[in-house]
XYZ file of C-alpha atoms in Angstrom:
298
model
C 74.430 147.155 93.816
C 72.447 144.487 94.990
C 73.045 142.033 97.191
C 75.074 139.617 96.493
C 73.893 136.434 96.092
C 76.467 133.150 98.182
C 75.341 130.811 95.027
C 75.775 133.092 92.700
C 79.945 133.740 95.030
C 79.909 129.572 94.289
C 79.379 129.207 90.488
C 81.797 131.605 90.453
C 84.768 129.780 92.286
C 83.909 126.397 90.928
C 84.168 128.482 87.340
C 87.232 130.053 87.723
C 88.741 126.620 88.961
C 87.362 124.425 86.662
C 87.623 126.764 83.978
C 84.340 125.414 82.621
C 79.863 125.083 82.775
C 80.034 121.678 82.727
C 83.453 121.290 84.849
C 81.525 124.228 87.932
C 78.591 121.661 86.963
C 78.938 118.740 88.390
C 81.174 119.724 91.249
C 78.048 121.519 91.859
C 75.456 119.068 91.332
C 74.048 121.774 88.724
C 72.290 121.812 85.591
C 74.723 123.537 82.613
C 71.411 126.834 82.290
C 71.383 126.641 86.470
C 75.497 127.411 85.833
C 74.371 130.038 83.754
C 71.783 131.872 85.401
C 73.550 131.875 88.057
C 77.342 133.344 86.424
C 74.875 136.106 84.597
C 73.590 137.233 87.792
C 76.899 138.015 89.361
C 77.592 139.901 86.055
C 74.650 141.732 86.408
C 75.326 142.593 90.140
C 79.175 143.769 89.470
C 78.489 145.319 86.406
C 81.309 143.004 84.607
C 82.127 140.658 83.582
C 83.835 137.504 84.369
C 84.362 135.632 81.161
C 85.706 135.229 77.767
C 85.330 132.042 75.796
C 87.886 130.119 74.690
C 89.075 127.013 73.103
C 90.620 126.253 75.623
C 87.520 127.312 78.410
C 87.336 130.210 80.019
C 88.831 132.587 80.118
C 88.810 135.048 84.010
C 88.927 138.551 83.307
C 91.053 141.327 84.809
C 87.262 141.832 86.880
C 87.671 138.622 87.847
C 90.975 137.700 89.162
C 90.333 140.852 90.925
C 87.455 139.135 92.925
C 88.323 135.596 93.285
C 90.761 135.813 96.184
C 87.808 137.828 97.873
C 85.457 134.502 96.767
C 87.880 132.042 98.315
C 87.886 134.772 101.995
C 84.020 134.317 102.052
C 83.927 130.745 100.929
C 86.559 130.317 103.593
C 83.588 132.496 105.993
C 80.674 130.464 104.898
C 81.873 126.466 105.640
C 83.576 127.510 108.991
C 80.711 129.032 109.652
C 78.548 125.450 108.610
C 81.562 123.683 110.015
C 80.615 124.868 113.539
C 76.899 125.226 112.896
C 76.822 121.435 112.251
C 78.983 120.095 114.847
C 77.710 122.172 117.917
C 76.285 118.393 118.974
C 76.035 117.168 122.574
C 74.754 114.057 121.596
C 76.345 111.238 120.050
C 74.110 110.974 117.031
C 74.735 113.003 113.508
C 76.845 111.560 110.383
C 80.876 111.221 110.368
C 82.402 111.842 106.746
C 85.639 109.729 106.583
C 88.078 109.816 103.355
C 91.100 106.944 102.972
C 92.932 104.700 100.706
C 90.521 101.789 99.598
C 92.742 99.251 100.516
C 92.950 100.457 103.537
C 89.083 101.175 104.022
C 88.380 97.609 102.745
C 91.257 95.981 105.112
C 91.034 97.781 108.625
C 88.801 100.497 108.385
C 85.427 99.290 107.656
C 85.323 96.152 110.611
C 86.854 99.134 113.176
C 83.358 101.213 112.017
C 81.222 97.919 112.351
C 82.656 98.097 116.075
C 82.318 101.625 116.408
C 78.517 101.499 115.331
C 77.229 99.024 117.246
C 78.603 101.026 120.293
C 77.504 104.537 118.916
C 74.385 103.620 116.928
C 73.056 107.173 116.453
C 76.798 108.001 114.090
C 76.048 107.443 111.200
C 79.348 106.743 109.319
C 79.817 107.926 105.212
C 83.149 106.351 103.959
C 83.966 107.954 100.628
C 87.556 105.755 99.924
C 89.561 106.830 97.131
C 93.643 107.911 96.251
C 92.493 111.723 95.883
C 92.886 114.076 99.034
C 88.952 115.005 99.782
C 90.068 119.008 101.219
C 89.460 119.407 104.943
C 89.510 123.148 104.203
C 86.324 123.038 102.244
C 84.569 120.749 104.083
C 85.102 118.084 101.818
C 84.921 115.080 104.662
C 84.941 115.865 108.478
C 87.942 113.172 108.644
C 90.454 111.654 106.597
C 93.737 109.342 106.140
C 97.338 110.768 104.894
C 100.126 109.419 103.919
C 102.773 112.496 105.511
C 105.597 113.551 107.099
C 104.340 116.852 107.572
C 100.044 117.665 107.350
C 98.938 120.617 107.028
C 99.290 123.111 109.800
C 96.217 124.358 109.224
C 94.587 120.268 110.421
C 94.815 118.647 113.373
C 95.195 114.994 113.978
C 96.399 111.716 115.590
C 99.572 110.028 113.746
C 99.344 106.334 114.124
C 102.344 103.278 113.586
C 104.618 103.607 110.897
C 102.984 101.491 108.265
C 105.649 98.683 107.554
C 106.177 97.502 103.707
C 107.213 93.996 103.014
C 108.425 92.007 99.898
C 106.276 88.836 99.481
C 105.577 86.447 97.126
C 104.111 81.593 96.823
C 106.257 79.552 98.596
C 106.545 77.473 94.967
C 107.219 80.814 93.847
C 110.411 80.705 95.916
C 111.003 76.999 95.954
C 111.368 77.431 92.249
C 114.018 80.506 92.446
C 117.370 81.308 93.673
C 118.357 84.169 96.313
C 122.264 84.338 97.249
C 122.819 87.471 99.373
C 121.022 90.866 97.524
C 121.549 88.377 94.144
C 118.892 86.485 93.127
C 116.357 85.089 89.858
C 113.668 86.556 90.847
C 112.017 89.411 89.328
C 109.773 92.055 90.678
C 106.371 92.631 89.715
C 105.876 96.115 89.009
C 103.424 98.702 90.286
C 103.459 101.130 87.479
C 104.880 103.143 84.395
C 106.730 105.373 86.409
C 108.449 102.512 87.762
C 111.383 102.192 85.467
C 112.138 106.414 85.957
C 111.426 105.991 89.637
C 113.773 102.941 90.705
C 112.077 102.060 94.152
C 113.297 98.685 93.761
C 117.215 100.308 93.903
C 116.460 100.410 97.452
C 114.616 96.618 97.985
C 117.035 93.971 99.163
C 117.454 93.238 95.326
C 118.620 96.285 93.975
C 119.593 94.511 90.621
C 116.432 92.168 90.529
C 114.220 92.944 87.110
C 111.238 93.792 87.287
C 108.178 91.777 85.173
C 104.899 93.208 84.638
C 103.471 96.823 85.718
C 99.870 96.788 88.250
C 98.965 100.097 89.877
C 96.712 98.178 92.012
C 97.851 96.796 95.213
C 95.402 93.785 95.376
C 96.217 93.129 91.303
C 99.779 92.942 92.735
C 99.067 90.410 95.855
C 97.570 87.748 93.479
C 100.088 88.009 90.883
C 102.057 87.165 93.397
C 100.094 84.483 94.629
C 99.260 82.871 90.923
C 103.760 83.097 90.982
C 104.497 85.999 88.013
C 106.792 87.310 91.605
C 108.246 89.074 94.441
C 105.547 92.347 95.049
C 106.026 95.076 97.419
C 102.864 95.287 100.437
C 102.150 96.819 102.704
C 102.424 94.345 105.802
C 98.681 95.041 107.373
C 97.794 93.486 104.322
C 100.525 90.720 103.128
C 100.593 88.754 106.111
C 97.350 88.545 105.444
C 96.500 86.923 102.558
C 96.849 82.965 103.238
C 99.346 81.943 100.088
C 101.648 84.491 100.482
C 104.763 84.983 102.457
C 107.786 87.214 102.908
C 110.157 87.647 101.562
C 112.812 85.048 103.472
C 115.730 87.271 105.880
C 114.480 91.218 104.044
C 114.182 93.469 106.013
C 111.177 96.388 105.741
C 111.497 98.092 102.198
C 109.208 100.682 103.821
C 107.541 102.205 106.455
C 105.797 105.272 106.428
C 104.026 107.889 108.600
C 99.954 107.878 108.944
C 97.632 110.791 110.105
C 94.151 110.478 111.397
C 93.244 114.378 110.449
C 90.088 116.945 110.518
C 90.052 120.588 110.448
C 89.980 122.441 113.963
C 86.732 123.727 113.370
C 86.171 120.147 113.941
C 87.341 119.639 117.311
C 83.846 120.288 119.269
C 82.459 118.037 117.752
C 81.617 115.735 120.017
C 80.634 112.881 117.315
C 83.874 113.235 115.420
C 86.264 113.572 119.247
C 84.458 110.463 120.310
C 85.414 108.205 116.773
C 88.533 109.238 116.324
C 89.128 108.583 119.518
C 88.473 104.975 119.147
C 89.548 104.438 115.661
C 92.827 105.561 116.642
C 92.982 102.936 119.975
C 91.310 100.332 117.338
C 94.923 101.203 114.990
C 97.450 100.941 117.654
C 95.958 97.429 119.314
C 97.493 96.312 115.895
C 100.425 97.931 115.878
C 102.222 94.921 114.818
C 100.269 93.917 111.983
C 100.613 97.699 111.443
C 104.339 98.084 111.119
C 105.181 94.494 110.636
C 107.649 94.792 112.527
C 106.851 91.846 116.548
C 107.503 93.536 119.246
C 110.929 92.151 121.450
C 110.033 89.787 124.101
């Protein structure tokens, strides 16, 4: 048997997971012909057919299914080697790759990143704003923000202040509607087409209020509330900073979400990653009242 090539194994994994040459090529940043060539080389090396074609895409053969688990182990070892090699740093320079939800990135992280890079000009920040979970275990990011009660045990990190959420509306909208206990003729701005099934508003201060309109983006919801379309449930760090929006009076927090800043255990030895996380957590803790939406008692 010829010596296995890591690139061939990497292509195999992308094909197995994506079930198509197109998906694998997109994931790996390769051309279709390059992906096909690597597959051919791997099948020649193993003297076996790994995939058959169907209308649903590539179907893994029994041989491919047997190879997959071992290929994942190889991938884990290679990624571990790359992390260690890339982070044997003793000086504060190089990249720190961060992934976070877009609203959190825009409102809170970018100003902190600006302050951080002024203090540590040798560190380059790569920020990816996305609601998707970038896989820290596969080296897709160095630092990730996750709203979870129980993060992956294989990761390490710090818990941030819990992110509070409250009801907001424009003052004119509040003046034009009545509120008596948990009853009101005001309406909620929906958070997506699944609102009726999720019934998040049933745990709100006004569980019987009508939900009108559906907007999945938080910035759209805030703008809708500013425009007088109804009440919006927004994170306090966002809603409290919008000129023209006020908290709906006599209401308690709608939610409080635990948020973690996480990294891979191999990166604990990276001085630049440790320095960034330490700086970030300290700066966010300074904004605890804004994040939680709860004022400390005097």
